[in-house]
Coordinates of C-alpha atoms and ligand atoms in Angstrom, one line a residue:
M18 CA 0.0 0.0 0.0
F19 CA 1.1 3.6 -0.6
R20 CA 2.9 5.5 2.2
R21 CA 2.1 9.0 1.1
I22 CA -0.4 10.3 -1.5
L23 CA -0.2 13.7 -3.2
I24 CA -3.6 15.1 -3.8
A25 CA -3.5 17.2 -7.0
N26 CA -6.9 18.9 -6.6
R27 CA -8.8 21.3 -4.4
G28 CA -12.2 21.9 -2.8
E29 CA -14.6 19.2 -1.6
I30 CA -13.0 16.4 -3.6
A31 CA -9.6 17.1 -2.0
V32 CA -11.2 17.0 1.5
R33 CA -12.9 13.7 0.6
I34 CA -9.6 12.1 -0.5
V35 CA -7.7 13.4 2.6
R36 CA -10.3 11.9 4.8
C37 CA -10.1 8.6 3.0
C38 CA -6.3 8.5 3.3
R39 CA -6.5 9.1 7.0
E40 CA -8.9 6.2 7.5
M41 CA -6.6 4.0 5.4
G42 CA -3.5 5.0 7.4
I43 CA -1.9 6.7 4.4
E44 CA -0.3 10.1 4.7
S45 CA -1.7 12.8 2.5
V46 CA -0.1 15.9 1.0
V47 CA -2.2 18.4 -0.8
I48 CA -1.0 20.9 -3.4
Y49 CA -2.7 24.4 -3.5
S50 CA -2.7 27.6 -5.4
K51 CA -2.1 31.0 -3.9
A52 CA -5.9 31.4 -3.9
D53 CA -6.4 28.3 -1.8
E54 CA -3.9 29.2 0.9
G55 CA -5.6 28.4 4.2
S56 CA -8.3 26.3 2.6
L57 CA -9.8 23.3 4.4
P58 CA -7.9 20.6 2.5
V59 CA -4.7 22.4 3.3
M60 CA -5.6 22.4 6.9
L61 CA -6.7 18.8 7.1
A62 CA -3.9 17.1 5.0
G63 CA -0.7 15.9 6.6
G64 CA 1.3 18.3 4.5
S65 CA 0.8 20.9 1.8
F66 CA 2.7 22.6 -0.9
C67 CA 2.0 25.8 -2.8
I68 CA 2.2 25.0 -6.5
G69 CA 1.6 28.5 -8.1
P70 CA -0.7 31.4 -8.6
A71 CA -4.5 31.2 -8.7
K72 CA -4.9 30.5 -12.4
S73 CA -5.3 26.8 -12.8
S74 CA -3.1 26.7 -15.9
E75 CA -0.3 28.0 -13.6
S76 CA -1.1 25.7 -10.7
Y77 CA -3.4 22.7 -10.7
L78 CA -2.7 22.0 -14.4
K79 CA 1.1 22.2 -14.1
K80 CA 2.1 18.6 -14.8
E81 CA 5.9 18.8 -14.3
T82 CA 5.7 21.1 -11.2
I83 CA 3.2 18.7 -9.6
L84 CA 5.4 15.7 -10.3
E85 CA 8.4 17.5 -9.0
A86 CA 6.5 18.3 -5.8
A87 CA 5.5 14.7 -5.5
R88 CA 9.1 13.6 -5.8
R89 CA 10.4 16.2 -3.4
L90 CA 7.7 15.4 -0.8
G91 CA 8.4 11.7 -1.0
C92 CA 4.9 10.7 -2.3
D93 CA 4.6 7.4 -4.0
A94 CA 1.2 8.1 -5.6
I95 CA -0.9 11.0 -7.0
H96 CA -4.7 11.2 -6.7
P97 CA -5.9 13.6 -9.4
G98 CA -9.5 14.0 -8.0
V99 CA -12.0 15.2 -10.6
G100 CA -11.6 17.8 -13.3
F101 CA -8.1 19.3 -13.7
L102 CA -5.6 16.5 -14.7
S103 CA -7.9 13.6 -13.7
E104 CA -8.5 12.5 -17.3
N105 CA -5.2 13.7 -18.8
A106 CA -3.5 10.8 -20.5
D107 CA -0.2 12.7 -20.8
F108 CA -0.1 13.4 -17.1
A109 CA -0.8 9.7 -16.3
Q110 CA 2.0 8.7 -18.7
L111 CA 4.4 11.1 -17.1
C112 CA 3.6 9.6 -13.7
E113 CA 4.2 6.1 -15.1
E114 CA 7.5 7.1 -16.6
Q115 CA 8.7 8.7 -13.4
G116 CA 7.6 5.8 -11.2
I117 CA 4.9 7.6 -9.3
C118 CA 1.5 5.8 -9.3
F119 CA -1.3 7.7 -10.9
I120 CA -4.5 6.7 -9.0
G121 CA -6.7 6.0 -12.0
P122 CA -6.5 3.8 -15.1
S123 CA -3.3 3.5 -17.1
S124 CA -2.5 6.2 -19.6
D125 CA -3.3 4.1 -22.7
V126 CA -6.7 3.3 -21.3
I127 CA -7.4 7.0 -20.7
R128 CA -6.2 7.7 -24.2
K129 CA -8.5 5.1 -25.6
M130 CA -11.6 6.1 -23.6
G131 CA -11.0 9.8 -22.7
D132 CA -11.4 10.8 -26.3
K133 CA -15.1 10.4 -26.9
Q134 CA -14.8 9.8 -30.6
S135 CA -12.4 6.9 -30.3
A136 CA -14.3 5.5 -27.3
R137 CA -17.4 5.4 -29.6
K138 CA -15.5 3.3 -32.1
L139 CA -14.2 0.9 -29.5
M140 CA -17.7 0.5 -28.1
M141 CA -19.2 -0.2 -31.6
Q142 CA -16.6 -2.9 -32.2
N143 CA -17.6 -4.6 -29.0
G144 CA -21.4 -4.6 -29.4
V145 CA -22.2 -1.7 -27.1
P146 CA -25.0 0.4 -28.6
V147 CA -23.9 4.0 -29.3
V148 CA -25.9 7.0 -30.4
P149 CA -26.0 7.1 -34.3
G150 CA -23.5 9.8 -35.4
S151 CA -20.8 10.9 -37.7
A152 CA -18.3 8.3 -38.8
G153 CA -15.4 10.3 -37.4
L154 CA -14.6 13.9 -36.5
V155 CA -16.2 16.7 -38.5
R156 CA -13.5 19.3 -39.5
S157 CA -15.7 22.1 -40.8
A158 CA -19.3 23.4 -40.6
E159 CA -19.6 22.2 -44.2
E160 CA -18.6 18.7 -43.4
A161 CA -20.9 18.8 -40.3
R162 CA -23.8 19.7 -42.6
E163 CA -23.0 16.9 -44.9
E164 CA -22.8 14.3 -42.0
A165 CA -26.0 15.8 -40.4
G166 CA -27.8 15.3 -43.7
K167 CA -27.0 11.6 -43.4
I168 CA -27.9 11.3 -39.7
G169 CA -31.0 13.4 -40.0
Y170 CA -31.8 16.5 -37.8
P171 CA -31.9 17.3 -35.0
V172 CA -28.2 16.5 -34.2
M173 CA -25.9 17.3 -31.3
I174 CA -22.4 18.7 -31.9
K175 CA -20.0 17.4 -29.3
A176 CA -16.4 18.1 -28.3
S177 CA -14.3 14.9 -28.5
A178 CA -12.3 16.1 -25.5
G179 CA -15.5 17.3 -23.7
G180 CA -16.5 17.2 -20.1
G181 CA -18.7 19.1 -17.7
G182 CA -21.3 19.8 -20.5
K183 CA -18.9 22.1 -22.4
G184 CA -18.5 22.2 -26.2
I185 CA -22.0 20.8 -26.8
R186 CA -24.6 22.4 -29.0
K187 CA -28.0 21.2 -30.3
V188 CA -28.7 21.8 -33.9
W189 CA -32.3 21.7 -35.1
S190 CA -31.8 22.5 -38.8
E191 CA -29.2 23.0 -41.5
N192 CA -29.4 26.8 -41.1
D193 CA -28.2 26.7 -37.5
M194 CA -25.2 24.5 -38.2
E195 CA -22.6 27.1 -39.0
R196 CA -23.2 29.2 -35.9
A197 CA -23.5 26.2 -33.6
F198 CA -20.3 24.6 -35.1
D199 CA -18.3 27.8 -34.5
A200 CA -19.6 28.2 -31.0
A201 CA -18.9 24.6 -30.0
A202 CA -15.4 24.7 -31.5
A203 CA -14.6 28.0 -29.7
E204 CA -15.9 26.7 -26.3
A205 CA -14.0 23.4 -26.7
E206 CA -10.8 25.1 -27.6
A207 CA -11.1 27.4 -24.6
A208 CA -12.0 24.6 -22.1
F209 CA -9.8 21.7 -23.4
G210 CA -7.3 23.3 -25.7
N211 CA -8.7 20.9 -28.4
D212 CA -11.5 21.8 -30.8
D213 CA -12.1 18.3 -32.3
L214 CA -15.9 17.9 -32.8
Y215 CA -18.2 15.1 -33.9
L216 CA -21.9 14.6 -34.3
E217 CA -24.5 12.5 -32.6
K218 CA -28.2 12.2 -33.3
L219 CA -30.0 14.3 -30.8
I220 CA -32.1 12.1 -28.6
I221 CA -35.0 14.2 -27.5
N222 CA -35.1 14.6 -23.8
P223 CA -33.4 11.3 -22.9
H224 CA -32.6 10.1 -19.4
H225 CA -29.0 10.2 -18.3
V226 CA -28.2 6.9 -16.6
E227 CA -24.6 6.0 -15.7
I228 CA -23.1 2.8 -14.4
Q229 CA -20.4 2.7 -11.7
I230 CA -17.6 0.3 -12.5
L231 CA -14.8 -1.1 -10.4
A232 CA -12.0 -3.1 -12.1
D233 CA -8.8 -4.3 -10.7
H234 CA -5.5 -5.3 -12.3
L235 CA -6.2 -8.9 -11.9
G236 CA -9.1 -9.0 -14.4
N237 CA -12.0 -8.7 -11.9
I238 CA -14.7 -6.3 -13.0
I239 CA -17.9 -5.5 -11.2
H240 CA -20.6 -2.8 -11.5
L241 CA -22.4 -1.1 -8.6
G242 CA -25.6 -0.2 -10.3
E243 CA -26.7 3.0 -11.8
R244 CA -27.1 6.7 -11.0
D245 CA -29.8 8.8 -12.7
C246 CA -28.5 12.3 -13.4
S247 CA -31.3 13.6 -15.6
V248 CA -31.8 16.8 -13.6
Q249 CA -29.4 18.9 -15.6
K250 CA -29.0 22.6 -16.4
N251 CA -27.1 23.2 -19.6
N252 CA -26.0 19.6 -19.9
Q253 CA -24.5 19.8 -16.4
K254 CA -25.8 17.6 -13.6
I255 CA -27.3 19.4 -10.5
L256 CA -29.1 16.5 -8.8
E257 CA -28.4 12.8 -8.9
E258 CA -30.2 9.8 -7.5
A259 CA -29.9 6.0 -7.3
P260 CA -31.5 3.7 -8.1
S261 CA -33.0 5.4 -11.2
P262 CA -36.8 5.7 -11.0
F263 CA -36.9 5.1 -14.7
L264 CA -35.2 1.7 -14.9
N265 CA -36.7 -1.7 -14.3
E266 CA -34.8 -4.8 -13.2
S267 CA -34.2 -6.2 -16.6
L268 CA -32.9 -3.0 -18.1
R269 CA -30.7 -2.5 -15.0
A270 CA -29.2 -5.9 -15.4
E271 CA -28.7 -5.4 -19.2
M272 CA -27.0 -2.0 -18.7
G273 CA -24.8 -3.3 -15.9
E274 CA -23.7 -6.3 -18.0
C275 CA -23.1 -4.0 -21.0
S276 CA -21.0 -1.6 -18.9
V277 CA -18.8 -4.5 -17.7
R278 CA -18.4 -5.5 -21.3
A279 CA -17.4 -1.9 -22.2
A280 CA -14.8 -1.8 -19.4
K281 CA -13.4 -5.2 -20.4
A282 CA -13.1 -4.0 -24.0
A283 CA -11.1 -1.0 -22.8
G284 CA -8.9 -3.1 -20.5
Y285 CA -10.1 -0.9 -17.7
N286 CA -8.4 -1.0 -14.3
S287 CA -9.8 1.5 -11.8
A288 CA -13.0 3.1 -10.7
G289 CA -14.9 4.5 -13.7
T290 CA -18.3 5.4 -15.0
V291 CA -20.0 4.3 -18.2
E292 CA -22.5 7.0 -19.3
F293 CA -25.6 6.3 -21.3
V294 CA -28.6 8.2 -22.6
V295 CA -31.9 6.2 -22.4
D296 CA -34.8 7.2 -24.7
A297 CA -38.5 7.2 -23.9
N298 CA -38.7 3.6 -25.2
R299 CA -36.0 2.5 -22.8
R300 CA -33.4 2.0 -25.5
F301 CA -30.0 2.9 -24.2
Y302 CA -27.0 4.3 -26.0
F303 CA -23.4 4.7 -24.7
I304 CA -22.3 8.4 -24.7
E305 CA -18.9 8.4 -22.9
M306 CA -16.8 6.8 -20.2
N307 CA -15.4 8.9 -17.4
T308 CA -12.1 7.4 -16.5
R309 CA -12.0 8.8 -13.0
I310 CA -14.0 9.1 -9.8
Q311 CA -17.1 11.3 -10.4
V312 CA -18.6 14.2 -8.4
E313 CA -21.7 12.2 -7.7
H314 CA -19.9 9.0 -6.5
P315 CA -21.4 9.4 -2.9
V316 CA -24.8 8.4 -4.2
T317 CA -23.5 4.9 -5.0
E318 CA -21.6 4.8 -1.8
E319 CA -24.8 5.4 0.2
I320 CA -26.8 2.7 -1.5
T321 CA -24.1 0.0 -1.5
G322 CA -22.1 0.9 1.6
I323 CA -18.9 0.8 -0.4
D324 CA -16.2 3.5 -0.1
L325 CA -15.3 4.1 -3.8
I326 CA -12.3 6.2 -3.2
R327 CA -10.9 3.5 -0.9
E328 CA -11.4 0.9 -3.6
Q329 CA -9.9 3.2 -6.2
I330 CA -6.7 3.6 -4.1
R331 CA -6.5 -0.2 -3.3
I332 CA -6.8 -1.0 -7.0
A333 CA -4.1 1.5 -7.9
A334 CA -1.9 -0.2 -5.3
G335 CA -2.3 -3.5 -7.2
M336 CA -4.7 -5.1 -4.7
Q337 CA -7.6 -7.3 -5.5
L338 CA -11.2 -6.1 -5.5
N339 CA -12.7 -6.5 -2.0
Y340 CA -16.1 -7.5 -3.6
R341 CA -17.5 -9.9 -6.1
Q342 CA -20.6 -9.0 -8.2
E343 CA -22.8 -11.2 -5.9
D344 CA -21.6 -9.2 -2.9
I345 CA -23.2 -6.0 -4.2
S346 CA -26.6 -5.4 -2.8
I347 CA -28.5 -2.2 -3.2
Y348 CA -30.6 -1.7 -0.1
K349 CA -31.3 2.1 0.0
H350 CA -32.3 5.0 -2.1
A351 CA -30.0 8.1 -2.2
I352 CA -30.2 11.6 -3.6
E353 CA -27.4 14.2 -4.0
C354 CA -27.9 17.9 -4.6
R355 CA -25.0 20.0 -5.8
I356 CA -24.9 23.4 -4.1
N357 CA -23.2 25.9 -6.4
A358 CA -22.1 29.4 -5.8
G359 CA -23.8 32.2 -7.9
T360 CA -21.5 34.9 -6.5
T361 CA -18.2 35.2 -4.8
G362 CA -17.5 36.5 -1.3
E363 CA -16.8 35.6 2.3
I364 CA -19.0 33.0 4.0
S365 CA -20.4 35.0 6.9
A366 CA -22.5 32.2 8.4
L367 CA -22.6 28.5 7.8
H368 CA -24.6 25.5 9.0
F369 CA -24.6 22.1 7.4
P370 CA -27.5 19.7 7.9
S371 CA -26.8 16.4 9.6
G372 CA -28.8 13.7 11.5
F373 CA -30.0 10.3 10.3
G374 CA -29.3 9.6 6.7
V375 CA -27.6 12.9 5.8
R376 CA -24.1 13.5 4.6
T377 CA -22.4 16.7 3.5
E378 CA -19.3 16.9 1.4
S379 CA -17.8 20.4 1.4
Y380 CA -14.8 22.5 2.0
L381 CA -16.5 25.6 3.3
F382 CA -16.1 27.1 6.8
T383 CA -17.2 30.4 8.3
G384 CA -14.8 33.2 7.1
Y385 CA -13.8 31.2 3.9
N386 CA -13.6 33.4 0.9
V387 CA -15.3 32.0 -2.2
T388 CA -13.1 33.0 -5.2
P389 CA -14.0 33.2 -8.9
F390 CA -11.1 31.0 -10.1
Y391 CA -12.5 27.5 -10.0
D392 CA -15.6 25.3 -10.3
S393 CA -18.6 26.8 -8.5
L394 CA -19.4 23.6 -6.5
L395 CA -19.5 24.6 -2.8
A396 CA -21.1 21.5 -1.2
K397 CA -22.9 18.3 -2.0
I398 CA -25.8 17.3 0.2
I399 CA -26.4 13.6 0.1
V400 CA -29.3 11.8 1.8
S401 CA -30.4 8.2 1.9
G402 CA -33.4 6.3 3.0
R403 CA -35.2 3.0 2.9
S404 CA -37.4 4.3 0.1
R405 CA -37.4 7.0 -2.5
L406 CA -40.1 8.9 -0.7
E407 CA -38.1 8.8 2.5
A408 CA -35.0 10.1 0.7
V409 CA -37.0 12.9 -0.9
R410 CA -38.5 14.0 2.4
R411 CA -35.0 13.8 4.0
M412 CA -33.5 16.0 1.3
R413 CA -36.2 18.6 1.9
R414 CA -35.5 18.8 5.6
A415 CA -31.7 18.7 5.0
L416 CA -32.0 21.7 2.6
E417 CA -34.2 23.4 5.1
E418 CA -31.5 23.1 7.7
L419 CA -28.7 24.3 5.4
V420 CA -27.4 27.8 5.9
I421 CA -24.8 29.4 3.7
Q422 CA -24.6 33.1 4.0
G423 CA -22.3 35.6 2.3
V424 CA -22.7 34.2 -1.2
E425 CA -25.7 33.4 -3.4
T426 CA -26.4 29.7 -4.0
N427 CA -28.9 27.5 -5.8
A428 CA -29.9 25.8 -2.5
D429 CA -33.4 27.3 -2.4
L430 CA -34.0 26.4 -6.0
M431 CA -32.9 22.8 -5.3
H432 CA -35.3 22.7 -2.4
L433 CA -38.1 23.6 -4.7
V434 CA -37.1 20.9 -7.2
T435 CA -37.9 18.3 -4.5
F436 CA -41.5 19.6 -4.4
H437 CA -42.1 19.5 -8.1
P438 CA -44.7 17.0 -9.0
D439 CA -42.6 15.5 -11.8
F440 CA -39.7 15.0 -9.5
I441 CA -41.9 13.6 -6.7
K442 CA -43.4 11.0 -9.1
G443 CA -39.9 10.2 -10.5
K444 CA -41.2 11.1 -13.9
Y445 CA -38.6 13.4 -15.3
D446 CA -35.9 13.3 -18.0
T447 CA -33.1 15.7 -19.1
G448 CA -35.8 18.1 -20.3
F449 CA -36.9 18.6 -16.7
W450 CA -35.1 21.9 -16.2
E451 CA -36.0 23.5 -19.5
K452 CA -39.7 22.5 -18.9
N453 CA -39.9 23.5 -15.3
H454 CA -37.3 26.1 -14.4
E455 CA -39.6 29.1 -15.0
E456 CA -42.3 27.6 -12.8
L457 CA -39.7 26.9 -10.1
E458 CA -38.3 30.4 -10.3
S459 CA -41.8 31.8 -10.0
W460 CA -42.3 29.7 -6.8
M461 CA -39.0 31.2 -5.6
K462 CA -40.4 34.7 -6.1
E463 CA -43.7 33.9 -4.4
G464 CA -42.3 31.8 -1.6
L465 CA -43.6 28.4 -0.9
K466 CA -46.4 29.6 1.3
E467 CA -48.8 26.8 0.6
I468 CA -46.5 23.9 1.5
Ligands
ADP29 P1 -19.4 14.7 -15.8 O1 -20.0 16.0 -16.3 O2 -18.5 14.1 -16.8 O3 -20.4 13.8 -15.3 P2 -18.8 15.4 -13.1 O4 -20.0 16.1 -13.0 O5 -18.5 14.2 -12.3 O6 -18.4 15.1 -14.7 O7 -17.6 16.4 -12.7 C1 -16.6 16.9 -13.6 C2 -16.6 18.4 -13.5 O8 -16.3 18.8 -12.2 C3 -15.4 19.0 -14.2 O9 -15.7 19.1 -15.6 C4 -15.3 20.4 -13.6 O10 -16.2 21.3 -14.1 C5 -15.8 20.1 -12.1 N1 -14.6 20.1 -11.2 C6 -13.3 20.2 -11.5 N2 -12.6 20.3 -10.4 C7 -13.5 20.2 -9.3 C8 -13.3 20.2 -7.9 N3 -12.2 20.2 -7.3 N4 -14.4 20.1 -7.2 C9 -15.6 20.0 -7.8 N5 -15.8 20.0 -9.1 C10 -14.8 20.1 -9.9
ADP30 P1 -19.8 15.7 -20.8 O1 -18.5 15.0 -21.1 O2 -19.8 17.1 -21.0 O3 -20.4 15.1 -19.6 P2 -21.7 14.0 -22.3 O4 -21.4 13.3 -23.6 O5 -21.7 13.1 -21.1 O6 -20.7 15.2 -22.1 O7 -23.1 14.7 -22.4 C1 -23.5 15.6 -21.4 C2 -25.1 15.6 -21.4 O8 -25.6 16.0 -22.7 C3 -25.7 14.2 -21.2 O9 -25.8 13.9 -19.8 C4 -27.0 14.3 -21.8 O10 -27.9 15.0 -21.0 C5 -26.7 15.2 -23.0 N1 -26.5 14.4 -24.2 C6 -25.3 13.9 -24.6 N2 -25.4 13.3 -25.8 C7 -26.7 13.4 -26.2 C8 -27.5 13.0 -27.3 N3 -26.9 12.3 -28.3 N4 -28.8 13.3 -27.3 C9 -29.4 14.0 -26.3 N5 -28.7 14.4 -25.3 C10 -27.4 14.1 -25.1
MG31 MG1 -20.8 13.1 -19.2

């Protein structure tokens, strides 16, 4: 097992990893930017190291500097967290070359699966259904129009290097192609330094259902069921739950089996997620694999009782999976709400909900200054219960207890989501936000007097 892990991330995920290391008896060292001096992960970790100025391109994305720090600080492994370098094959390769373990799959697996367009090809070769789309990359708006003509409108332009909902555009007709193409290319270039684009048939308001995978270096692969992440704003997840209210037992088994097949095809060896869209007829299509731990991983932890970060670290250390497929039983329902900052500023008052079935993952404290430099995620509120209804009611009371003062957040809006009839019934898809946000916002204005 590792002696000391360098955590190449910040915020709530860095805190989550520090805590896990401590429970495993592993020392942790966290890197931080000037803007994160005095942040919670820095205070909690066994050691810390300032890596550069606030700008992530000069700090959290500095591959060589991070590796140099890991060497100097005597770390034998690096946990990349989420975002930043977590899906960067070049960084994983540098780690391999320099004999420091990258906690994630090997660089060639990331290369195969991190690029969405090549992942699609690999999936097709292995009998995993993918969304119909362009044969390869589309290099110009002209070429995109040609390909879209074959696929049939509406289509979706997607960035091959994409993540976090960036570089994605819906295109309803030929006339919209040029503008959408240019916008997606510019957004992808800015976010990923790569403007490779491809096309997929736009599935109208699908469900986003993803399968959590664990695979070790000894050839054992299991899945831990699904998460439904269909409550999305601009293709970004804001609420996740498991099990999915949309799946039945046979579809669950089929998608699980399919994901294991996908992971096998990729030679996968870490924690990972296979993402699908599922249409109204319950036909499912692979969209991408995330070769890292995901923001919403606690939802699966709550329903299975398995610590995914711990398993991810054990796998990276070459150990065998602690569980077989038949050991996995899902006995609870869990929901996560992402609490995002709408403004920056100092946290003047803070109270996190707790009590039976409630978990908070956050890095906030009173007096902490929320800066504009990074992802806006402030906290994740996760609840679990014996039934979906119990979990929904628990989420309401958890959000009612939550106090974050000093910055604007989406907490009240998320609270209202849990009162929306479509959500209560579990009858929602990725069109939920577009369909309902105006109504929810009008509830916000009026207050929820009647409930
Ligand atoms: P996906 O959209 O692929 O499902 P997730 O929602 O799991 O991915 O989270 C990935 C996103 O998390 C990144 O694209 C980034 O916007 C954001 N992110 C990056 N770093 C952090 C961090 N330290 N804490 C929280 N979120 C982060
Ligand atoms: P990212 O890497 O940004 O997470 P994804 O490929 O996972 O990108 O897509 C993000 C979201 O966009 C999905 O969760 C889904 O809501 C929507 N989406 C992706 N592909 C399609 C598609 N072909 N049709 C309809 N919606 C899609
Ligand atoms: Mg995705």
